[in-house]
C-alpha cells in the first residue's frame, strides 16, 4: 500500500527570514512526497516554481503598500533606539519609543483578510497548515484545519531557565542581570503585546501574550530549527514541551540570481569572506559604512550583501557585492561569514560548516551572537561600539583557529545526519490522519 500524499499550505509573515525558513520547511515536506502549496505575495512566486510547489498569491489589493513597507518603516522609525546594547535600549525607551516599537496592527489585519480569502476560495484544498510568525492571524486557527506553528528564530524564548530571550546575555552571566533585563523588557514591549492581544481578542481567541513570552500555547505541536549541539538544554524546561526541534530545514540554493566572483577579485590574494547584515541591519547605512570601512583595511576579500539601500554604499577594492545575492551559493564559496545573526543565515552558515562573526542588530540576533561565543564557534562584534582593531583581529582568529573550525564542521555533520526531519514529517502525517478519522 502506497503512502498517502497530503496537501499542506505553508505561509509566513512577509519578511525574508520567515519566508526562507518556511520554504526550507516546505522542501522537507515535498521531499517526503507531500504536495506543498506556498501562499504569499505574487513577487515570491519564483521561490515556489523553482521547487515544484503550487503557488497561490495573496490579494495585492487587500495588502496594499502599508504591508509592503511595514518592516522598513518600522526600522527607520526605531533606528536610533537600535544603536545601543539591549539593556541600554530598553532602559532609555520613552513612551513614544514603546509605541513605535509596536508592529503595525493594520499589517496583520490585512494579512488575515488576504489569507481568509485564500481559504474561502479553496474549500477542501488543504489537509493542514504550517505557518511561521502567524500566531495572531486568526483565520488560520479558526479554519478547522490542523495548524502547525513554525518558529524560525533562536529558540531561547521557548525555555524557562537561563537568560531572557533577546537579551544577548550569557548563560554564565549573573542571574541578577537576567532578572533586571526581564523586568524592564516586559514593560518596554507592553504596547506590542497589547497589539497582539487585541488581534487575538478580535478573532475570538484568548489573550495569551505576556512577559517575555512571544509564542502561544500549542494546540498540537510546533517546530523550530536549531542544531542539537547548540540548543538550550541547560535552560530546560520549555514553556511548552510540544515544541519539537528539527536540527535543520535549511532551504536549497535558488537557481535564479546566480553569483560568480568577479575576475578582479578572484585574482587577489587572501581568504574569501561574506558579509551580510540581513534585511533590518542593512537598512542602517551608518553601521554598514562602518563595517565596510573596517573591512577595507583587511588583507582578505569580501562579498557584501548590500541590501535594499545598497546603491548608497561604496565598496573598496577588496570587495564586490550586490543589493541581493544568492546567499546559499555564496556561503558555500567562502571561508568565513560575518552575519547579523538572524536565524536563517545563522543556520545556513552552520549547515555548510563555516565559522562566523556575528554583528547582532535586533532581537534574537543577540542570542545567536552570544551562543556563538559561549560554544566557541566564532566571535561577537557589537555594531553600536565597533572597534576596528578588534573586528579585524576577530577575522584573523576565526580564519586561523583550527579547533574552532573543527567544532563548526562537527556541528554541520550532525545537522546533516540528523533523523529529526523524518520524525517531524511523521508527526504531521499522524496529525492529519487523526483529523481525517474524526
Short mmCIF file of C-alpha atoms in Angstrom, two decimals:
data_model
loop_
_atom_site.label_atom_id
_atom_site.label_comp_id
_atom_site.label_asym_id
_atom_site.label_seq_id
_atom_site.Cartn_x
_atom_site.Cartn_y
_atom_site.Cartn_z
CA UNK A 1 0.00 0.00 0.00
CA UNK A 2 1.46 3.36 -1.06
CA UNK A 3 1.99 6.11 1.44
CA UNK A 4 -0.67 8.87 1.24
CA UNK A 5 0.30 12.31 -0.04
CA UNK A 6 -1.16 15.25 1.84
CA UNK A 7 -1.73 18.85 0.73
CA UNK A 8 -0.07 21.29 3.10
CA UNK A 9 -0.44 25.06 2.91
CA UNK A 10 2.68 26.90 4.02
CA UNK A 11 2.84 30.63 4.66
CA UNK A 12 4.55 33.23 6.82
CA UNK A 13 4.79 36.87 7.73
CA UNK A 14 6.32 38.80 4.84
CA UNK A 15 9.94 39.07 5.94
CA UNK A 16 12.73 37.18 4.22
CA UNK A 17 13.86 35.41 7.38
CA UNK A 18 10.41 33.92 7.90
CA UNK A 19 9.86 33.25 4.18
CA UNK A 20 13.19 31.45 3.67
CA UNK A 21 12.68 29.25 6.72
CA UNK A 22 9.16 28.37 5.54
CA UNK A 23 10.48 27.49 2.09
CA UNK A 24 13.01 25.15 3.71
CA UNK A 25 10.23 23.52 5.73
CA UNK A 26 8.22 23.10 2.54
CA UNK A 27 11.16 21.40 0.84
CA UNK A 28 11.33 18.97 3.73
CA UNK A 29 7.64 18.09 3.25
CA UNK A 30 7.96 17.85 -0.52
CA UNK A 31 10.95 15.50 -0.26
CA UNK A 32 8.68 13.07 1.60
CA UNK A 33 6.04 13.05 -1.10
CA UNK A 34 3.61 15.71 0.08
CA UNK A 35 2.09 18.48 -2.04
CA UNK A 36 3.19 21.89 -0.81
CA UNK A 37 1.09 24.98 -1.53
CA UNK A 38 3.01 28.19 -0.87
CA UNK A 39 0.76 31.18 -0.16
CA UNK A 40 2.48 34.55 -0.29
CA UNK A 41 2.68 37.76 -2.32
CA UNK A 42 2.98 37.41 -6.09
CA UNK A 43 6.62 38.55 -6.14
CA UNK A 44 7.66 35.35 -4.31
CA UNK A 45 6.14 33.01 -6.90
CA UNK A 46 9.58 32.10 -8.25
CA UNK A 47 10.51 30.55 -4.89
CA UNK A 48 7.62 28.13 -5.29
CA UNK A 49 8.06 27.43 -9.00
CA UNK A 50 11.75 26.54 -8.71
CA UNK A 51 10.91 23.96 -6.03
CA UNK A 52 7.85 22.41 -7.61
CA UNK A 53 5.43 23.91 -5.09
CA UNK A 54 1.96 25.00 -6.04
CA UNK A 55 1.57 28.76 -5.57
CA UNK A 56 -1.44 30.82 -4.54
CA UNK A 57 -0.91 34.61 -4.49
CA UNK A 58 -2.31 36.83 -1.79
CA UNK A 59 -4.61 39.58 -2.99
CA UNK A 60 -2.44 42.67 -3.53
CA UNK A 61 -5.45 44.99 -3.33
CA UNK A 62 -6.08 43.79 0.21
CA UNK A 63 -2.45 44.01 1.34
CA UNK A 64 -1.54 47.30 -0.31
CA UNK A 65 1.56 49.43 0.24
CA UNK A 66 1.13 49.63 4.02
CA UNK A 67 2.01 45.96 4.33
CA UNK A 68 4.93 46.05 1.91
CA UNK A 69 6.63 48.95 3.69
CA UNK A 70 5.79 47.89 7.25
CA UNK A 71 9.17 46.38 8.17
CA UNK A 72 11.39 49.04 6.57
CA UNK A 73 9.26 51.85 8.02
CA UNK A 74 9.46 50.23 11.44
CA UNK A 75 13.27 50.00 11.21
CA UNK A 76 13.59 53.65 10.18
CA UNK A 77 11.34 54.79 13.00
CA UNK A 78 13.42 52.94 15.58
CA UNK A 79 16.90 53.35 14.08
CA UNK A 80 18.38 55.39 16.91
CA UNK A 81 16.89 53.05 19.51
CA UNK A 82 18.61 50.09 17.81
CA UNK A 83 22.08 51.65 18.12
CA UNK A 84 22.72 50.52 21.69
CA UNK A 85 23.12 47.29 23.65
CA UNK A 86 19.82 45.53 24.51
CA UNK A 87 19.68 46.58 28.18
CA UNK A 88 20.52 50.23 27.44
CA UNK A 89 17.94 50.29 24.67
CA UNK A 90 15.05 49.27 26.85
CA UNK A 91 16.19 51.32 29.86
CA UNK A 92 16.19 54.51 27.80
CA UNK A 93 12.97 53.96 25.85
CA UNK A 94 10.46 56.80 26.07
CA UNK A 95 6.72 56.22 25.96
CA UNK A 96 6.81 57.25 22.30
CA UNK A 97 9.63 54.74 21.67
CA UNK A 98 7.47 51.99 23.16
CA UNK A 99 4.61 52.91 20.85
CA UNK A 100 6.99 52.99 17.88
CA UNK A 101 8.28 49.50 18.73
CA UNK A 102 4.79 48.02 18.41
CA UNK A 103 4.40 46.40 14.99
CA UNK A 104 1.71 47.84 12.75
CA UNK A 105 -1.64 46.28 13.70
CA UNK A 106 -3.05 47.08 10.27
CA UNK A 107 -0.44 44.85 8.60
CA UNK A 108 -1.67 41.78 10.50
CA UNK A 109 -5.33 42.67 9.86
CA UNK A 110 -4.65 42.87 6.13
CA UNK A 111 -2.73 39.57 6.14
CA UNK A 112 -5.64 37.94 7.98
CA UNK A 113 -8.09 39.24 5.37
CA UNK A 114 -5.90 38.09 2.46
CA UNK A 115 -5.46 34.59 3.89
CA UNK A 116 -9.18 34.39 4.71
CA UNK A 117 -9.88 34.97 1.03
CA UNK A 118 -7.50 32.15 0.03
CA UNK A 119 -9.17 29.72 2.44
CA UNK A 120 -12.69 30.68 1.29
CA UNK A 121 -11.81 30.40 -2.41
CA UNK A 122 -10.16 26.98 -1.98
CA UNK A 123 -12.53 24.92 0.20
CA UNK A 124 -11.26 21.41 0.90
CA UNK A 125 -7.96 22.13 -0.88
CA UNK A 126 -5.69 21.71 2.15
CA UNK A 127 -5.12 18.96 4.71
CA UNK A 128 -3.04 21.08 7.09
CA UNK A 129 -1.42 24.48 7.51
CA UNK A 130 2.17 25.25 8.55
CA UNK A 131 2.78 28.92 9.30
CA UNK A 132 5.72 30.96 10.56
CA UNK A 133 5.16 34.09 12.70
CA UNK A 134 1.41 33.96 12.10
CA UNK A 135 0.18 33.32 15.66
CA UNK A 136 -2.15 36.35 15.51
CA UNK A 137 -3.54 35.54 12.06
CA UNK A 138 -6.87 34.29 13.36
CA UNK A 139 -8.32 32.84 10.16
CA UNK A 140 -5.71 30.06 10.17
CA UNK A 141 -6.56 28.90 13.69
CA UNK A 142 -10.30 29.26 13.10
CA UNK A 143 -10.16 27.30 9.82
CA UNK A 144 -10.95 23.90 11.31
CA UNK A 145 -7.69 22.53 9.86
CA UNK A 146 -4.71 21.33 11.89
CA UNK A 147 -2.33 24.28 12.21
CA UNK A 148 1.37 23.70 12.84
CA UNK A 149 3.23 26.82 14.04
CA UNK A 150 6.83 27.25 12.90
CA UNK A 151 9.36 29.28 14.87
CA UNK A 152 12.20 30.47 12.67
CA UNK A 153 14.09 32.42 15.35
CA UNK A 154 16.57 31.49 18.06
CA UNK A 155 14.76 29.08 20.43
CA UNK A 156 15.85 30.70 23.71
CA UNK A 157 12.36 32.19 24.12
CA UNK A 158 10.96 28.66 24.32
CA UNK A 159 12.87 27.95 27.55
CA UNK A 160 12.04 28.99 31.11
CA UNK A 161 15.59 28.96 32.54
CA UNK A 162 18.72 30.93 31.77
CA UNK A 163 18.98 34.47 30.42
CA UNK A 164 15.88 36.11 28.91
CA UNK A 165 15.32 35.86 25.18
CA UNK A 166 16.56 38.82 23.11
CA UNK A 167 18.92 39.92 25.88
CA UNK A 168 22.16 38.68 24.36
CA UNK A 169 23.21 37.72 27.89
CA UNK A 170 25.32 34.66 28.52
CA UNK A 171 24.33 31.55 30.43
CA UNK A 172 27.42 32.40 32.50
CA UNK A 173 26.25 35.92 33.45
CA UNK A 174 24.96 36.91 36.88
CA UNK A 175 21.27 35.89 37.15
CA UNK A 176 20.58 39.27 38.76
CA UNK A 177 21.28 40.86 35.37
CA UNK A 178 18.90 38.35 33.75
CA UNK A 179 16.16 39.41 36.17
CA UNK A 180 16.80 43.11 35.63
CA UNK A 181 16.55 42.72 31.87
CA UNK A 182 13.39 40.61 32.07
CA UNK A 183 11.60 43.15 34.26
CA UNK A 184 12.45 46.18 32.11
CA UNK A 185 11.83 44.28 28.86
CA UNK A 186 8.31 43.33 29.90
CA UNK A 187 7.43 46.98 30.44
CA UNK A 188 9.17 48.18 27.28
CA UNK A 189 7.24 45.84 25.00
CA UNK A 190 3.87 46.10 26.70
CA UNK A 191 2.47 48.14 23.80
CA UNK A 192 3.47 45.50 21.27
CA UNK A 193 1.93 42.76 23.40
CA UNK A 194 -1.25 44.83 23.66
CA UNK A 195 -1.44 44.93 19.86
CA UNK A 196 -1.07 41.16 19.64
CA UNK A 197 -3.65 40.52 22.38
CA UNK A 198 -6.07 42.91 20.71
CA UNK A 199 -5.75 40.92 17.48
CA UNK A 200 -6.34 37.64 19.30
CA UNK A 201 -9.42 39.04 21.02
CA UNK A 202 -10.77 40.26 17.68
CA UNK A 203 -10.58 36.66 16.45
CA UNK A 204 -12.41 35.29 19.48
CA UNK A 205 -9.25 33.80 20.94
CA UNK A 206 -7.74 34.03 24.41
CA UNK A 207 -5.26 36.87 25.04
CA UNK A 208 -2.07 34.93 25.77
CA UNK A 209 0.79 37.38 25.29
CA UNK A 210 2.55 38.41 28.48
CA UNK A 211 6.04 39.00 29.90
CA UNK A 212 8.87 37.74 27.68
CA UNK A 213 6.80 35.02 26.04
CA UNK A 214 6.24 35.66 22.34
CA UNK A 215 4.73 32.32 21.33
CA UNK A 216 1.27 30.98 22.06
CA UNK A 217 0.40 27.66 23.76
CA UNK A 218 0.29 24.94 21.11
CA UNK A 219 -2.85 23.06 20.15
CA UNK A 220 -0.87 20.16 18.72
CA UNK A 221 2.87 20.79 18.30
CA UNK A 222 5.23 23.24 16.64
CA UNK A 223 8.65 23.07 15.01
CA UNK A 224 11.82 25.10 15.32
CA UNK A 225 15.19 24.56 13.67
CA UNK A 226 18.38 24.67 15.67
CA UNK A 227 21.33 22.25 15.97
CA UNK A 228 21.21 19.83 18.88
CA UNK A 229 24.80 20.85 19.69
CA UNK A 230 23.70 24.45 20.34
CA UNK A 231 20.18 24.06 21.72
CA UNK A 232 19.49 25.37 25.23
CA UNK A 233 19.23 22.07 27.12
CA UNK A 234 20.83 23.71 30.17
CA UNK A 235 17.85 26.10 30.32
CA UNK A 236 15.12 23.44 30.43
CA UNK A 237 12.21 23.04 30.84
CA UNK A 238 10.44 24.66 27.92
CA UNK A 239 7.37 26.80 28.42
CA UNK A 240 5.56 24.25 26.24
CA UNK A 241 7.13 20.83 25.74
CA UNK A 242 5.23 20.31 22.48
CA UNK A 243 7.84 22.37 20.62
CA UNK A 244 9.91 19.90 18.58
CA UNK A 245 13.43 20.63 17.40
CA UNK A 246 14.49 19.87 13.84
CA UNK A 247 18.26 20.20 13.56
CA UNK A 248 17.90 21.83 10.18
CA UNK A 249 15.45 22.52 7.38
CA UNK A 250 17.77 24.87 5.53
CA UNK A 251 16.42 25.81 2.08
CA UNK A 252 18.25 24.85 -1.10
CA UNK A 253 20.01 27.47 -3.20
CA UNK A 254 17.90 29.34 -5.74
CA UNK A 255 18.75 28.59 -9.37
CA UNK A 256 17.93 32.17 -10.29
CA UNK A 257 20.15 35.12 -9.34
CA UNK A 258 23.37 33.13 -9.69
CA UNK A 259 26.65 34.62 -8.47
CA UNK A 260 30.21 34.42 -9.75
CA UNK A 261 33.22 36.07 -8.20
CA UNK A 262 34.42 38.94 -10.44
CA UNK A 263 37.76 38.33 -12.10
CA UNK A 264 39.20 41.45 -10.45
CA UNK A 265 38.59 39.90 -7.03
CA UNK A 266 39.41 36.29 -7.90
CA UNK A 267 42.94 37.38 -8.84
CA UNK A 268 43.56 38.98 -5.45
CA UNK A 269 45.09 37.07 -2.54
CA UNK A 270 43.51 36.49 0.85
CA UNK A 271 40.65 34.43 2.19
CA UNK A 272 37.11 34.97 0.96
CA UNK A 273 34.58 36.41 3.43
CA UNK A 274 30.84 37.01 3.14
CA UNK A 275 29.30 39.99 4.97
CA UNK A 276 25.54 40.43 5.38
CA UNK A 277 23.51 42.28 7.99
CA UNK A 278 20.19 41.00 6.67
CA UNK A 279 17.04 42.94 5.88
CA UNK A 280 16.99 45.02 9.07
CA UNK A 281 20.67 45.76 9.64
CA UNK A 282 21.47 46.57 6.00
CA UNK A 283 18.91 49.40 6.16
CA UNK A 284 21.16 51.14 8.71
CA UNK A 285 23.66 52.78 6.37
CA UNK A 286 25.73 54.18 9.25
CA UNK A 287 26.50 50.70 10.56
CA UNK A 288 27.04 49.28 7.06
CA UNK A 289 29.55 52.02 6.23
CA UNK A 290 31.45 51.43 9.46
CA UNK A 291 31.82 47.72 8.69
CA UNK A 292 32.76 48.30 5.06
CA UNK A 293 35.37 50.87 6.09
CA UNK A 294 36.89 48.46 8.63
CA UNK A 295 36.87 45.57 6.14
CA UNK A 296 38.63 47.74 3.55
CA UNK A 297 41.70 47.63 5.83
CA UNK A 298 41.81 43.83 5.83
CA UNK A 299 44.13 41.75 3.65
CA UNK A 300 41.21 39.47 2.76
CA UNK A 301 38.47 39.65 0.12
CA UNK A 302 34.82 40.37 0.85
CA UNK A 303 31.49 39.65 -0.82
CA UNK A 304 28.98 42.20 0.50
CA UNK A 305 25.22 41.79 0.57
CA UNK A 306 24.32 45.49 0.42
CA UNK A 307 20.56 45.31 1.00
CA UNK A 308 17.74 47.44 -0.35
CA UNK A 309 19.73 50.67 0.08
CA UNK A 310 22.92 49.28 -1.40
CA UNK A 311 23.06 51.85 -4.19
CA UNK A 312 24.05 54.35 -1.50
CA UNK A 313 27.08 52.28 -0.43
CA UNK A 314 30.57 52.46 -1.94
CA UNK A 315 32.74 49.34 -1.80
CA UNK A 316 36.52 49.17 -1.54
CA UNK A 317 38.94 47.45 -3.96
CA UNK A 318 39.00 44.24 -1.91
CA UNK A 319 35.21 43.87 -2.19
CA UNK A 320 32.40 43.07 -4.54
CA UNK A 321 28.71 42.98 -3.84
CA UNK A 322 25.13 43.37 -4.91
CA UNK A 323 21.97 44.54 -3.22
CA UNK A 324 20.67 40.96 -3.23
CA UNK A 325 22.79 37.82 -3.54
CA UNK A 326 22.20 34.10 -3.88
CA UNK A 327 23.19 33.68 -0.25
CA UNK A 328 23.28 29.87 -0.09
CA UNK A 329 25.71 29.67 -3.01
CA UNK A 330 27.86 32.48 -1.62
CA UNK A 331 28.13 30.84 1.82
CA UNK A 332 29.36 27.64 0.19
CA UNK A 333 32.11 29.63 -1.60
CA UNK A 334 33.61 31.48 1.35
CA UNK A 335 35.93 30.75 4.28
CA UNK A 336 34.14 32.93 6.87
CA UNK A 337 30.71 34.52 7.30
CA UNK A 338 30.12 37.86 9.00
CA UNK A 339 26.42 37.95 9.79
CA UNK A 340 23.81 39.85 11.78
CA UNK A 341 22.94 36.53 13.43
CA UNK A 342 19.43 36.22 12.02
CA UNK A 343 18.46 32.60 12.47
CA UNK A 344 18.30 31.76 8.75
CA UNK A 345 21.80 32.97 7.93
CA UNK A 346 22.98 31.51 11.23
CA UNK A 347 21.59 28.08 10.34
CA UNK A 348 22.82 28.22 6.75
CA UNK A 349 26.32 29.14 7.89
CA UNK A 350 26.43 26.24 10.35
CA UNK A 351 24.92 23.79 7.86
CA UNK A 352 27.78 24.47 5.44
CA UNK A 353 30.38 24.32 8.21
CA UNK A 354 31.67 27.90 8.20
CA UNK A 355 32.93 29.81 11.25
CA UNK A 356 31.24 33.14 11.82
CA UNK A 357 31.46 36.58 13.33
CA UNK A 358 28.07 37.81 14.49
CA UNK A 359 27.27 41.53 14.44
CA UNK A 360 23.85 41.49 16.16
CA UNK A 361 21.34 44.20 15.46
CA UNK A 362 17.97 43.18 16.85
CA UNK A 363 16.00 40.69 18.97
CA UNK A 364 17.19 37.04 18.71
CA UNK A 365 20.32 38.07 16.81
CA UNK A 366 21.84 38.98 20.19
CA UNK A 367 21.13 35.48 21.49
CA UNK A 368 22.72 33.79 18.48
CA UNK A 369 25.73 36.10 18.82
CA UNK A 370 26.22 35.11 22.45
CA UNK A 371 25.64 31.42 21.69
CA UNK A 372 28.49 31.57 19.19
CA UNK A 373 30.76 32.90 21.94
CA UNK A 374 29.56 30.51 24.65
CA UNK A 375 30.00 27.50 22.34
CA UNK A 376 33.35 28.74 20.98
CA UNK A 377 32.43 28.61 17.31
CA UNK A 378 33.01 32.27 16.43
CA UNK A 379 33.05 35.82 17.72
CA UNK A 380 30.61 38.59 18.59
CA UNK A 381 31.17 42.17 17.44
CA UNK A 382 28.66 44.77 18.58
CA UNK A 383 27.79 47.36 15.90
CA UNK A 384 26.99 50.09 18.42
CA UNK A 385 30.58 50.19 19.77
CA UNK A 386 32.50 48.85 16.80
CA UNK A 387 36.25 48.76 17.38
CA UNK A 388 38.07 48.31 14.05
CA UNK A 389 41.14 46.64 15.53
CA UNK A 390 39.03 44.14 17.45
CA UNK A 391 36.90 43.44 14.38
CA UNK A 392 39.95 42.79 12.20
CA UNK A 393 41.54 40.65 14.93
CA UNK A 394 38.37 38.52 15.13
CA UNK A 395 38.59 37.93 11.38
CA UNK A 396 42.19 36.69 11.64
CA UNK A 397 41.45 34.46 14.63
CA UNK A 398 38.36 32.91 13.06
CA UNK A 399 40.32 32.10 9.90
CA UNK A 400 43.31 30.59 11.73
CA UNK A 401 41.73 28.75 14.70
CA UNK A 402 41.65 25.13 13.58
CA UNK A 403 39.94 23.86 16.73
CA UNK A 404 37.12 26.36 16.22
CA UNK A 405 36.74 25.29 12.60
CA UNK A 406 36.65 21.63 13.62
CA UNK A 407 33.85 22.35 16.11
CA UNK A 408 31.81 24.06 13.40
CA UNK A 409 32.38 21.20 10.94
CA UNK A 410 31.24 18.67 13.57
CA UNK A 411 28.03 20.65 14.12
CA UNK A 412 27.49 20.75 10.35
CA UNK A 413 27.89 16.99 10.05
CA UNK A 414 25.49 16.34 12.91
CA UNK A 415 22.89 18.62 11.31
CA UNK A 416 23.14 16.72 8.03
CA UNK A 417 22.99 13.29 9.71
CA UNK A 418 20.04 14.08 11.99
CA UNK A 419 16.85 11.98 11.73
CA UNK A 420 14.65 14.71 13.17
CA UNK A 421 13.28 15.74 9.76
CA UNK A 422 11.87 12.26 9.26
CA UNK A 423 10.35 12.31 12.74
CA UNK A 424 8.78 15.73 12.11
CA UNK A 425 7.16 14.63 8.85
CA UNK A 426 5.77 11.52 10.55
CA UNK A 427 4.27 13.67 13.31
CA UNK A 428 2.49 15.81 10.70
CA UNK A 429 1.23 12.76 8.81
CA UNK A 430 -0.16 11.24 12.00
CA UNK A 431 -1.87 14.51 12.93
CA UNK A 432 -3.57 14.75 9.53
CA UNK A 433 -4.66 11.12 9.72
CA UNK A 434 -6.11 11.78 13.17
CA UNK A 435 -8.10 14.78 11.87
CA UNK A 436 -9.38 12.82 8.88
CA UNK A 437 -10.57 9.95 11.07
CA UNK A 438 -12.83 12.21 13.14
#
